[in-house]
C-alpha cells in the first residue's frame, strides 16, 4: 500500500504501485525526469493559486495499491452497457492503467495506422512514439503530471499517417476497478495525426459505484498541418473515485482540434487542458459540461496559446451543481506577440440547482498582439422564475418544471455529440445522473421552497 500525501517522500512507493517498468533508455530518461520533477514539486496544496479552490484533503492520506490482479474480473458483459451505441468502433480497453488485449477489439486498419496499448507501441513502434511521448505535455506543470511521467508504463496509442482518414472512431475505454482495496492507475495516452490525417476518438473514463480508485492520467496530442481530430471525453467514475488528468495538444497550421467533454462522475475530478495553436490558421473548439451534486467537486483549467496569426478558438463551458457540490472553471486565452488575426471567444455559463452548491468561473484574456478579436463572458444563476412560471401555467408542478429547465440547460452541449444513437445514449446517462445525484427530491424540494 502507498499513502498519497502532499510531500514527495512517498514517490518510490507510489511508483512501485504501478507495477513493473522496462523499455528503452529514452523511456527511462523520461521517467527519471518525472521523478526529479516530483521530488522538486511535490503534490499541489491549497497555497498554489491553481489549486486553492479544490479541496484535496479527501485524496491526500488515502492509501492505494496496484490493481493489476483485478483485470481478469472484468468481462465483455461488464463493458457492453457503455459501448457506444450505433457505432462500429476500434476499441482499446485499459483496466487500472494497463492495456487489456482480451477486452480490446481492433479491426483491419489502413496501412501505417496503429491503435494499440502504449507499451506495445513503444516495443514495436518506438521511432513513432518517441517524438511525441513526453514532448507535448509538460512534466513540470504540477506534481501530478510529474508523478504520471515518473510511473510511465502503459496506456494507449493512436497513430495515423499522412493523408489517412479513419473510417471508424477509436474508443479508448479506461475502467478503474478496485473491488477490495483502493487502487492507483496512471495511464498515458498518445494521439498523433500526421499531415491531413483525420480521426474521431471517444475517450471514456469509468469506474464502479462504491469502489475507490485514483486515476492520474496524461493525454498527449500532436496534430500536423491540416490534420483534424474530433475528441469526445466522458468521465463517469464512481461516486467515491478520484480522477485527475491533463490533456496537452499541439495544433499545427490549418489543423483543427474539436473537443467535447462531459463530466459526471467521481468524488473529485480535475482536468487540465493545454492547447498550443502552433501554426497559421490553427483552430480549436472546446465545449464542455459538468453536472455534479451531493459532495462532488470538479475543476477544469484550460489554457489556449495563440502562437501564430489567424488562429481560431471557440470555447463554451456549462455547469450544473446541486447539493453541496463545487464546480470550478478557469479558462485562459493567451495571444502571443505576432499572433495577429486571432479570433477567440470563450463563454462559461452555469446553473445552481441548490442554495448550498458553488460554481466558480474565471475566464481570462492575455493579449500581446494587435488586430485581434477576443471576447469572454461568465454567468452563474438559478432557474428563471419566469420560465418556471410559464411551465407551471401549462400544468406542470414546480419540481418537474425545474427538472425540465435544468435538463434543457445541459442539453446544448450533449446535442453537439455526433452519431444519433450514441448521443441518445449519453443523454440517458446525463438524465440518470441528474435524477440520482444533481436534482434529487431533497434538492428540488429545497429549491422549490425557496
CSV table of N, CA, C and O in Angstrom, one decimal, residues 117-236:
chain,number,residue,atom,x,y,z
A,117,UNK,N,-2.2,-0.7,-27.3
A,117,UNK,CA,-1.7,-0.3,-26.0
A,117,UNK,C,-0.4,0.5,-26.1
A,117,UNK,O,0.4,0.3,-27.1
A,118,UNK,N,-0.1,1.4,-25.2
A,118,UNK,CA,1.1,2.2,-25.3
A,118,UNK,C,2.4,1.4,-25.1
A,118,UNK,O,3.4,1.6,-25.9
A,119,UNK,N,2.4,0.4,-24.2
A,119,UNK,CA,3.6,-0.4,-24.0
A,119,UNK,C,3.9,-1.2,-25.3
A,119,UNK,O,5.1,-1.3,-25.7
A,120,UNK,N,2.9,-1.7,-26.0
A,120,UNK,CA,3.1,-2.4,-27.2
A,120,UNK,C,3.6,-1.5,-28.3
A,120,UNK,O,4.5,-1.9,-29.1
A,121,UNK,N,3.1,-0.2,-28.3
A,121,UNK,CA,3.6,0.7,-29.3
A,121,UNK,C,5.0,1.1,-29.1
A,121,UNK,O,5.8,1.2,-30.0
A,122,UNK,N,5.4,1.2,-27.8
A,122,UNK,CA,6.8,1.5,-27.5
A,122,UNK,C,7.7,0.4,-28.0
A,122,UNK,O,8.8,0.6,-28.5
A,123,UNK,N,7.3,-0.9,-27.7
A,123,UNK,CA,8.1,-2.0,-28.1
A,123,UNK,C,8.2,-2.2,-29.6
A,123,UNK,O,9.2,-2.7,-30.1
A,124,UNK,N,7.1,-1.9,-30.3
A,124,UNK,CA,7.1,-2.3,-31.7
A,124,UNK,C,7.1,-1.1,-32.7
A,124,UNK,O,7.3,-1.3,-33.9
A,125,UNK,N,7.0,0.1,-32.1
A,125,UNK,CA,7.0,1.3,-33.0
A,125,UNK,C,7.7,2.5,-32.3
A,125,UNK,O,7.2,3.6,-32.3
A,126,UNK,N,8.8,2.2,-31.6
A,126,UNK,CA,9.4,3.3,-30.8
A,126,UNK,C,9.7,4.5,-31.6
A,126,UNK,O,9.6,5.6,-31.0
A,127,UNK,N,10.2,4.4,-32.8
A,127,UNK,CA,10.6,5.6,-33.6
A,127,UNK,C,9.4,6.5,-33.9
A,127,UNK,O,9.6,7.7,-34.2
A,128,UNK,N,8.1,6.0,-33.8
A,128,UNK,CA,7.0,6.8,-34.0
A,128,UNK,C,6.4,7.4,-32.7
A,128,UNK,O,5.7,8.3,-32.6
A,129,UNK,N,6.7,6.7,-31.6
A,129,UNK,CA,6.3,7.1,-30.2
A,129,UNK,C,7.2,8.2,-29.6
A,129,UNK,O,6.8,9.2,-29.0
A,130,UNK,N,8.5,7.9,-29.7
A,130,UNK,CA,9.5,8.8,-29.1
A,130,UNK,C,9.3,10.3,-29.4
A,130,UNK,O,9.5,11.1,-28.5
A,131,UNK,N,9.0,10.7,-30.6
A,131,UNK,CA,8.9,12.1,-30.9
A,131,UNK,C,7.7,12.8,-30.3
A,131,UNK,O,7.7,14.0,-30.3
A,132,UNK,N,6.8,12.0,-29.7
A,132,UNK,CA,5.6,12.6,-29.1
A,132,UNK,C,5.6,12.4,-27.6
A,132,UNK,O,5.3,13.4,-26.9
A,133,UNK,N,5.9,11.2,-27.2
A,133,UNK,CA,5.8,10.9,-25.7
A,133,UNK,C,6.7,11.8,-24.9
A,133,UNK,O,7.9,11.8,-25.1
A,134,UNK,N,6.1,12.5,-24.0
A,134,UNK,CA,6.8,13.4,-23.1
A,134,UNK,C,7.3,14.7,-23.8
A,134,UNK,O,8.0,15.5,-23.1
A,135,UNK,N,6.9,15.0,-25.0
A,135,UNK,CA,7.3,16.2,-25.7
A,135,UNK,C,6.2,17.2,-25.8
A,135,UNK,O,6.5,18.4,-26.0
A,136,UNK,N,4.9,16.8,-25.6
A,136,UNK,CA,3.8,17.7,-25.7
A,136,UNK,C,3.3,18.2,-24.3
A,136,UNK,O,3.1,19.4,-24.1
A,137,UNK,N,3.2,17.2,-23.4
A,137,UNK,CA,2.8,17.5,-22.1
A,137,UNK,C,4.0,17.9,-21.2
A,137,UNK,O,5.0,17.3,-21.3
A,138,UNK,N,3.8,19.0,-20.5
A,138,UNK,CA,4.9,19.4,-19.6
A,138,UNK,C,4.9,18.6,-18.3
A,138,UNK,O,3.9,18.6,-17.6
A,139,UNK,N,6.0,18.0,-18.0
A,139,UNK,CA,6.1,17.2,-16.8
A,139,UNK,C,6.3,18.1,-15.6
A,139,UNK,O,6.2,17.6,-14.4
A,140,UNK,N,6.6,19.4,-15.8
A,140,UNK,CA,6.7,20.3,-14.7
A,140,UNK,C,5.4,21.2,-14.5
A,140,UNK,O,5.5,22.1,-13.7
A,141,UNK,N,4.3,20.7,-15.1
A,141,UNK,CA,3.1,21.5,-15.0
A,141,UNK,C,2.6,21.5,-13.5
A,141,UNK,O,2.1,22.5,-13.0
A,142,UNK,N,2.7,20.3,-12.9
A,142,UNK,CA,2.4,20.2,-11.5
A,142,UNK,C,2.8,18.8,-11.0
A,142,UNK,O,3.3,18.0,-11.8
A,143,UNK,N,2.7,18.6,-9.7
A,143,UNK,CA,3.2,17.3,-9.2
A,143,UNK,C,2.5,16.1,-9.7
A,143,UNK,O,3.1,15.0,-9.8
A,144,UNK,N,1.2,16.2,-10.1
A,144,UNK,CA,0.5,15.1,-10.6
A,144,UNK,C,1.0,14.7,-12.0
A,144,UNK,O,1.2,13.5,-12.3
A,145,UNK,N,1.3,15.7,-12.8
A,145,UNK,CA,1.9,15.4,-14.2
A,145,UNK,C,3.3,14.8,-14.0
A,145,UNK,O,3.6,13.8,-14.8
A,146,UNK,N,4.1,15.3,-13.1
A,146,UNK,CA,5.4,14.7,-12.9
A,146,UNK,C,5.3,13.2,-12.4
A,146,UNK,O,6.1,12.4,-12.8
A,147,UNK,N,4.3,13.0,-11.5
A,147,UNK,CA,4.1,11.7,-11.0
A,147,UNK,C,3.7,10.7,-12.1
A,147,UNK,O,4.2,9.5,-12.1
A,148,UNK,N,2.8,11.1,-13.0
A,148,UNK,CA,2.5,10.3,-14.1
A,148,UNK,C,3.7,9.9,-14.9
A,148,UNK,O,3.8,8.7,-15.3
A,149,UNK,N,4.5,10.9,-15.2
A,149,UNK,CA,5.7,10.6,-16.0
A,149,UNK,C,6.7,9.7,-15.3
A,149,UNK,O,7.3,8.8,-15.9
A,150,UNK,N,6.8,9.9,-14.0
A,150,UNK,CA,7.7,9.0,-13.2
A,150,UNK,C,7.3,7.6,-13.2
A,150,UNK,O,8.1,6.6,-13.2
A,151,UNK,N,6.0,7.3,-13.3
A,151,UNK,CA,5.4,6.0,-13.3
A,151,UNK,C,5.1,5.5,-14.7
A,151,UNK,O,4.4,4.5,-14.8
A,152,UNK,N,5.5,6.1,-15.7
A,152,UNK,CA,5.1,5.8,-17.1
A,152,UNK,C,5.3,4.4,-17.5
A,152,UNK,O,6.4,3.9,-17.4
A,153,UNK,N,4.2,3.7,-17.8
A,153,UNK,CA,4.3,2.3,-18.1
A,153,UNK,C,3.4,1.9,-19.3
A,153,UNK,O,3.9,1.2,-20.2
A,154,UNK,N,2.2,2.3,-19.3
A,154,UNK,CA,1.2,1.8,-20.3
A,154,UNK,C,0.1,2.8,-20.5
A,154,UNK,O,0.1,3.8,-19.8
A,155,UNK,N,-0.8,2.4,-21.3
A,155,UNK,CA,-1.9,3.3,-21.7
A,155,UNK,C,-2.4,3.0,-23.1
A,155,UNK,O,-2.7,1.8,-23.4
A,156,UNK,N,-2.5,4.0,-24.0
A,156,UNK,CA,-3.0,3.7,-25.3
A,156,UNK,C,-2.3,4.6,-26.3
A,156,UNK,O,-1.8,5.7,-26.0
A,157,UNK,N,-2.2,4.2,-27.6
A,157,UNK,CA,-1.6,4.9,-28.6
A,157,UNK,C,-2.5,4.9,-29.9
A,157,UNK,O,-2.9,3.8,-30.3
A,158,UNK,N,-2.7,6.1,-30.5
A,158,UNK,CA,-3.4,6.2,-31.8
A,158,UNK,C,-2.5,7.0,-32.7
A,158,UNK,O,-2.2,8.1,-32.5
A,159,UNK,N,-2.0,6.3,-33.7
A,159,UNK,CA,-1.1,7.0,-34.7
A,159,UNK,C,-1.6,6.8,-36.1
A,159,UNK,O,-1.9,5.7,-36.5
A,160,UNK,N,-1.8,8.0,-36.8
A,160,UNK,CA,-2.4,7.9,-38.1
A,160,UNK,C,-1.5,8.6,-39.1
A,160,UNK,O,-1.1,9.8,-38.9
A,161,UNK,N,-1.0,8.0,-40.1
A,161,UNK,CA,-0.1,8.6,-41.1
A,161,UNK,C,-0.7,9.6,-42.0
A,161,UNK,O,-1.9,9.8,-42.0
A,162,UNK,N,0.1,10.2,-42.8
A,162,UNK,CA,-0.2,11.3,-43.6
A,162,UNK,C,-1.4,10.9,-44.6
A,162,UNK,O,-1.4,9.9,-45.2
A,163,UNK,N,-2.4,11.8,-44.6
A,163,UNK,CA,-3.5,11.7,-45.6
A,163,UNK,C,-4.5,10.6,-45.3
A,163,UNK,O,-5.4,10.5,-46.1
A,164,UNK,N,-4.4,9.9,-44.2
A,164,UNK,CA,-5.3,8.8,-43.9
A,164,UNK,C,-6.5,9.3,-43.0
A,164,UNK,O,-6.3,10.0,-42.0
A,165,UNK,N,-7.7,8.9,-43.4
A,165,UNK,CA,-8.9,9.2,-42.6
A,165,UNK,C,-9.4,7.9,-42.0
A,165,UNK,O,-9.8,7.0,-42.8
A,166,UNK,N,-9.5,7.8,-40.7
A,166,UNK,CA,-10.1,6.6,-40.1
A,166,UNK,C,-11.6,6.6,-40.3
A,166,UNK,O,-12.3,7.5,-40.0
A,167,UNK,N,-12.0,5.5,-40.9
A,167,UNK,CA,-13.5,5.3,-41.2
A,167,UNK,C,-14.3,5.0,-39.9
A,167,UNK,O,-15.5,5.2,-39.9
A,168,UNK,N,-13.6,4.4,-38.9
A,168,UNK,CA,-14.3,4.1,-37.6
A,168,UNK,C,-13.7,4.9,-36.5
A,168,UNK,O,-12.5,5.1,-36.4
A,169,UNK,N,-14.5,5.4,-35.6
A,169,UNK,CA,-14.0,6.0,-34.4
A,169,UNK,C,-13.2,5.0,-33.6
A,169,UNK,O,-13.3,3.8,-33.6
A,170,UNK,N,-12.2,5.6,-32.8
A,170,UNK,CA,-11.5,4.8,-31.8
A,170,UNK,C,-12.0,5.1,-30.5
A,170,UNK,O,-12.2,6.2,-30.0
A,171,UNK,N,-12.4,4.0,-29.8
A,171,UNK,CA,-13.0,4.1,-28.4
A,171,UNK,C,-11.9,3.7,-27.4
A,171,UNK,O,-11.4,2.6,-27.4
A,172,UNK,N,-11.4,4.7,-26.7
A,172,UNK,CA,-10.4,4.5,-25.6
A,172,UNK,C,-11.1,4.4,-24.3
A,172,UNK,O,-11.6,5.4,-23.7
A,173,UNK,N,-11.3,3.2,-23.8
A,173,UNK,CA,-12.1,3.0,-22.6
A,173,UNK,C,-11.1,2.7,-21.4
A,173,UNK,O,-10.3,1.7,-21.5
A,174,UNK,N,-11.2,3.5,-20.4
A,174,UNK,CA,-10.4,3.2,-19.2
A,174,UNK,C,-11.3,2.9,-18.1
A,174,UNK,O,-12.2,3.7,-17.7
A,175,UNK,N,-11.2,1.6,-17.6
A,175,UNK,CA,-12.0,1.2,-16.5
A,175,UNK,C,-11.2,1.0,-15.2
A,175,UNK,O,-10.2,0.3,-15.2
A,176,UNK,N,-11.6,1.8,-14.2
A,176,UNK,CA,-10.9,1.6,-12.9
A,176,UNK,C,-11.7,0.6,-12.0
A,176,UNK,O,-12.9,0.7,-11.9
A,177,UNK,N,-11.0,-0.4,-11.5
A,177,UNK,CA,-11.6,-1.5,-10.8
A,177,UNK,C,-10.8,-1.7,-9.5
A,177,UNK,O,-9.6,-1.9,-9.5
A,178,UNK,N,-11.6,-1.6,-8.4
A,178,UNK,CA,-10.9,-1.7,-7.0
A,178,UNK,C,-11.9,-2.5,-6.1
A,178,UNK,O,-12.4,-1.9,-5.2
A,179,UNK,N,-12.1,-3.8,-6.3
A,179,UNK,CA,-13.1,-4.5,-5.6
A,179,UNK,C,-12.7,-4.7,-4.1
A,179,UNK,O,-13.6,-4.9,-3.3
A,180,UNK,N,-11.5,-4.7,-3.8
A,180,UNK,CA,-11.0,-5.0,-2.4
A,180,UNK,C,-10.4,-3.8,-1.8
A,180,UNK,O,-10.7,-3.4,-0.7
A,181,UNK,N,-9.4,-3.2,-2.4
A,181,UNK,CA,-8.6,-2.1,-1.8
A,181,UNK,C,-8.5,-1.0,-2.9
A,181,UNK,O,-8.6,-1.2,-4.1
A,182,UNK,N,-8.4,0.3,-2.4
A,182,UNK,CA,-8.3,1.4,-3.4
A,182,UNK,C,-7.0,1.2,-4.3
A,182,UNK,O,-6.0,0.8,-3.8
A,183,UNK,N,-7.2,1.5,-5.6
A,183,UNK,CA,-6.1,1.3,-6.5
A,183,UNK,C,-5.7,2.7,-7.1
A,183,UNK,O,-6.5,3.6,-7.1
A,184,UNK,N,-4.4,2.7,-7.6
A,184,UNK,CA,-3.9,3.9,-8.3
A,184,UNK,C,-3.7,3.4,-9.8
A,184,UNK,O,-3.1,2.4,-10.0
A,185,UNK,N,-4.1,4.3,-10.7
A,185,UNK,CA,-3.8,4.0,-12.1
A,185,UNK,C,-3.3,5.3,-12.8
A,185,UNK,O,-3.9,6.3,-12.6
A,186,UNK,N,-2.2,5.1,-13.6
A,186,UNK,CA,-1.6,6.3,-14.2
A,186,UNK,C,-1.3,6.1,-15.7
A,186,UNK,O,-0.2,6.0,-16.1
A,187,UNK,N,-2.4,6.0,-16.5
A,187,UNK,CA,-2.2,5.7,-17.9
A,187,UNK,C,-1.7,7.0,-18.6
A,187,UNK,O,-1.9,8.1,-18.2
A,188,UNK,N,-1.0,6.7,-19.7
A,188,UNK,CA,-0.6,7.8,-20.7
A,188,UNK,C,-1.2,7.5,-22.0
A,188,UNK,O,-1.0,6.3,-22.5
A,189,UNK,N,-1.8,8.4,-22.6
A,189,UNK,CA,-2.4,8.3,-23.9
A,189,UNK,C,-1.7,9.2,-24.9
A,189,UNK,O,-1.5,10.4,-24.7
A,190,UNK,N,-1.3,8.6,-26.1
A,190,UNK,CA,-0.7,9.4,-27.1
A,190,UNK,C,-1.5,9.3,-28.4
A,190,UNK,O,-1.9,8.2,-28.9
A,191,UNK,N,-1.9,10.5,-28.9
A,191,UNK,CA,-2.6,10.6,-30.2
A,191,UNK,C,-1.8,11.4,-31.2
A,191,UNK,O,-1.5,12.6,-30.9
A,192,UNK,N,-1.4,10.9,-32.3
A,192,UNK,CA,-0.5,11.6,-33.2
A,192,UNK,C,-1.1,11.4,-34.6
A,192,UNK,O,-1.2,10.3,-35.2
A,193,UNK,N,-1.5,12.6,-35.2
A,193,UNK,CA,-2.1,12.6,-36.5
A,193,UNK,C,-1.1,13.4,-37.4
A,193,UNK,O,-0.8,14.5,-37.2
A,194,UNK,N,-0.7,12.7,-38.5
A,194,UNK,CA,0.2,13.3,-39.4
A,194,UNK,C,-0.5,14.3,-40.4
A,194,UNK,O,-1.7,14.4,-40.2
A,195,UNK,N,0.2,14.8,-41.3
A,195,UNK,CA,-0.4,15.9,-42.2
A,195,UNK,C,-1.7,15.4,-42.9
A,195,UNK,O,-1.7,14.3,-43.5
A,196,UNK,N,-2.7,16.2,-42.7
A,196,UNK,CA,-4.0,15.9,-43.4
A,196,UNK,C,-4.7,14.6,-43.0
A,196,UNK,O,-5.6,14.1,-43.7
A,197,UNK,N,-4.3,14.1,-41.9
A,197,UNK,CA,-5.0,12.9,-41.3
A,197,UNK,C,-6.2,13.3,-40.6
A,197,UNK,O,-6.4,14.4,-40.2
A,198,UNK,N,-7.2,12.3,-40.4
A,198,UNK,CA,-8.4,12.6,-39.8
A,198,UNK,C,-8.8,11.4,-38.8
A,198,UNK,O,-8.6,10.3,-39.2
A,199,UNK,N,-9.3,11.8,-37.7
A,199,UNK,CA,-9.7,10.7,-36.8
A,199,UNK,C,-10.8,11.2,-35.8
A,199,UNK,O,-10.8,12.4,-35.4
A,200,UNK,N,-11.6,10.3,-35.3
A,200,UNK,CA,-12.5,10.6,-34.2
A,200,UNK,C,-12.2,9.6,-33.1
A,200,UNK,O,-12.1,8.4,-33.3
A,201,UNK,N,-12.0,10.2,-31.9
A,201,UNK,CA,-11.6,9.4,-30.7
A,201,UNK,C,-12.6,9.6,-29.6
A,201,UNK,O,-13.0,10.8,-29.3
A,202,UNK,N,-13.2,8.6,-29.0
A,202,UNK,CA,-14.1,8.7,-27.9
A,202,UNK,C,-13.3,8.1,-26.7
A,202,UNK,O,-13.0,7.0,-26.6
A,203,UNK,N,-13.0,9.0,-25.7
A,203,UNK,CA,-12.3,8.7,-24.5
A,203,UNK,C,-13.2,8.6,-23.3
A,203,UNK,O,-13.9,9.6,-23.0
A,204,UNK,N,-13.3,7.5,-22.7
A,204,UNK,CA,-14.3,7.3,-21.6
A,204,UNK,C,-13.6,6.7,-20.4
A,204,UNK,O,-12.9,5.7,-20.4
A,205,UNK,N,-13.7,7.5,-19.3
A,205,UNK,CA,-13.1,7.1,-18.0
A,205,UNK,C,-14.3,6.7,-17.1
A,205,UNK,O,-15.2,7.4,-16.9
A,206,UNK,N,-14.2,5.4,-16.6
A,206,UNK,CA,-15.3,4.8,-16.0
A,206,UNK,C,-14.9,4.1,-14.7
A,206,UNK,O,-13.8,3.5,-14.7
A,207,UNK,N,-15.7,4.0,-13.7
A,207,UNK,CA,-15.5,3.2,-12.5
A,207,UNK,C,-16.8,2.8,-12.0
A,207,UNK,O,-17.9,3.3,-12.4
A,208,UNK,N,-16.8,1.8,-11.1
A,208,UNK,CA,-18.0,1.3,-10.5
A,208,UNK,C,-18.4,2.0,-9.2
A,208,UNK,O,-17.5,2.5,-8.5
A,209,UNK,N,-19.7,2.0,-8.9
A,209,UNK,CA,-20.2,2.7,-7.7
A,209,UNK,C,-19.6,2.0,-6.5
A,209,UNK,O,-19.5,0.7,-6.5
A,210,UNK,N,-19.2,2.7,-5.5
A,210,UNK,CA,-18.7,2.2,-4.3
A,210,UNK,C,-17.3,1.8,-4.2
A,210,UNK,O,-16.8,1.3,-3.2
A,211,UNK,N,-16.6,1.8,-5.4
A,211,UNK,CA,-15.2,1.5,-5.4
A,211,UNK,C,-14.3,2.7,-5.5
A,211,UNK,O,-14.6,3.6,-6.2
A,212,UNK,N,-13.2,2.7,-4.7
A,212,UNK,CA,-12.4,3.9,-4.6
A,212,UNK,C,-11.1,3.6,-5.5
A,212,UNK,O,-10.3,2.7,-5.2
A,213,UNK,N,-10.9,4.5,-6.5
A,213,UNK,CA,-9.7,4.4,-7.3
A,213,UNK,C,-9.2,5.8,-7.5
A,213,UNK,O,-10.0,6.8,-7.5
A,214,UNK,N,-7.9,5.9,-7.7
A,214,UNK,CA,-7.3,7.2,-8.1
A,214,UNK,C,-6.7,7.1,-9.5
A,214,UNK,O,-5.8,6.3,-9.7
A,215,UNK,N,-7.3,7.8,-10.4
A,215,UNK,CA,-6.8,7.8,-11.8
A,215,UNK,C,-6.0,9.1,-12.0
A,215,UNK,O,-6.6,10.2,-11.8
A,216,UNK,N,-4.8,9.0,-12.4
A,216,UNK,CA,-3.9,10.2,-12.7
A,216,UNK,C,-3.4,10.0,-14.1
A,216,UNK,O,-2.4,9.3,-14.3
A,217,UNK,N,-4.0,10.6,-15.1
A,217,UNK,CA,-3.7,10.4,-16.5
A,217,UNK,C,-3.2,11.6,-17.2
A,217,UNK,O,-3.4,12.7,-16.8
A,218,UNK,N,-2.4,11.3,-18.2
A,218,UNK,CA,-1.9,12.4,-19.1
A,218,UNK,C,-2.2,12.0,-20.6
A,218,UNK,O,-2.0,10.8,-20.9
A,219,UNK,N,-2.8,12.9,-21.3
A,219,UNK,CA,-3.1,12.7,-22.7
A,219,UNK,C,-2.3,13.7,-23.6
A,219,UNK,O,-2.4,14.9,-23.4
A,220,UNK,N,-1.5,13.1,-24.5
A,220,UNK,CA,-0.7,14.0,-25.4
A,220,UNK,C,-1.2,13.9,-26.8
A,220,UNK,O,-1.4,12.8,-27.3
A,221,UNK,N,-1.4,15.0,-27.5
A,221,UNK,CA,-1.9,15.1,-28.8
A,221,UNK,C,-1.1,15.9,-29.7
A,221,UNK,O,-0.7,17.1,-29.3
A,222,UNK,N,-0.7,15.4,-30.8
A,222,UNK,CA,0.1,16.2,-31.8
A,222,UNK,C,-0.7,16.1,-33.2
A,222,UNK,O,-0.9,15.0,-33.7
A,223,UNK,N,-1.1,17.3,-33.7
A,223,UNK,CA,-1.8,17.3,-35.0
A,223,UNK,C,-0.9,18.1,-35.9
A,223,UNK,O,-0.5,19.3,-35.7
A,224,UNK,N,-0.5,17.4,-37.0
A,224,UNK,CA,0.4,18.1,-38.0
A,224,UNK,C,-0.5,18.9,-38.9
A,224,UNK,O,-1.7,19.0,-38.8
A,225,UNK,N,0.1,19.6,-39.8
A,225,UNK,CA,-0.6,20.6,-40.7
A,225,UNK,C,-1.8,19.9,-41.4
A,225,UNK,O,-1.7,18.8,-42.0
A,226,UNK,N,-2.9,20.6,-41.3
A,226,UNK,CA,-4.1,20.1,-42.0
A,226,UNK,C,-4.8,19.0,-41.3
A,226,UNK,O,-5.9,18.5,-41.8
A,227,UNK,N,-4.3,18.4,-40.2
A,227,UNK,CA,-5.0,17.3,-39.6
A,227,UNK,C,-6.2,17.7,-38.8
A,227,UNK,O,-6.4,18.9,-38.5
A,228,UNK,N,-7.1,16.8,-38.5
A,228,UNK,CA,-8.3,17.1,-37.8
A,228,UNK,C,-8.6,15.9,-36.8
A,228,UNK,O,-8.7,14.8,-37.2
A,229,UNK,N,-8.8,16.3,-35.5
A,229,UNK,CA,-9.1,15.3,-34.5
A,229,UNK,C,-10.4,15.8,-33.8
A,229,UNK,O,-10.5,16.9,-33.3
A,230,UNK,N,-11.4,14.9,-33.8
A,230,UNK,CA,-12.7,15.1,-33.1
A,230,UNK,C,-12.6,14.2,-31.8
A,230,UNK,O,-12.6,13.0,-32.0
A,231,UNK,N,-12.5,14.8,-30.7
A,231,UNK,CA,-12.2,14.1,-29.4
A,231,UNK,C,-13.4,14.3,-28.5
A,231,UNK,O,-13.8,15.4,-28.1
A,232,UNK,N,-14.0,13.2,-28.1
A,232,UNK,CA,-15.1,13.2,-27.1
A,232,UNK,C,-14.6,12.6,-25.8
A,232,UNK,O,-14.0,11.5,-25.8
A,233,UNK,N,-14.8,13.3,-24.8
A,233,UNK,CA,-14.3,12.9,-23.5
A,233,UNK,C,-15.4,12.7,-22.5
A,233,UNK,O,-16.2,13.7,-22.2
A,234,UNK,N,-15.6,11.5,-21.9
A,234,UNK,CA,-16.6,11.2,-21.0
A,234,UNK,C,-16.0,10.8,-19.7
A,234,UNK,O,-15.1,9.9,-19.7
A,235,UNK,N,-16.4,11.3,-18.5
A,235,UNK,CA,-15.9,10.9,-17.2
A,235,UNK,C,-17.1,10.5,-16.4
A,235,UNK,O,-17.9,11.4,-16.0
A,236,UNK,N,-17.3,9.2,-16.1
A,236,UNK,CA,-18.4,8.7,-15.4
A,236,UNK,C,-17.9,7.8,-14.3
A,236,UNK,O,-18.4,6.7,-14.1
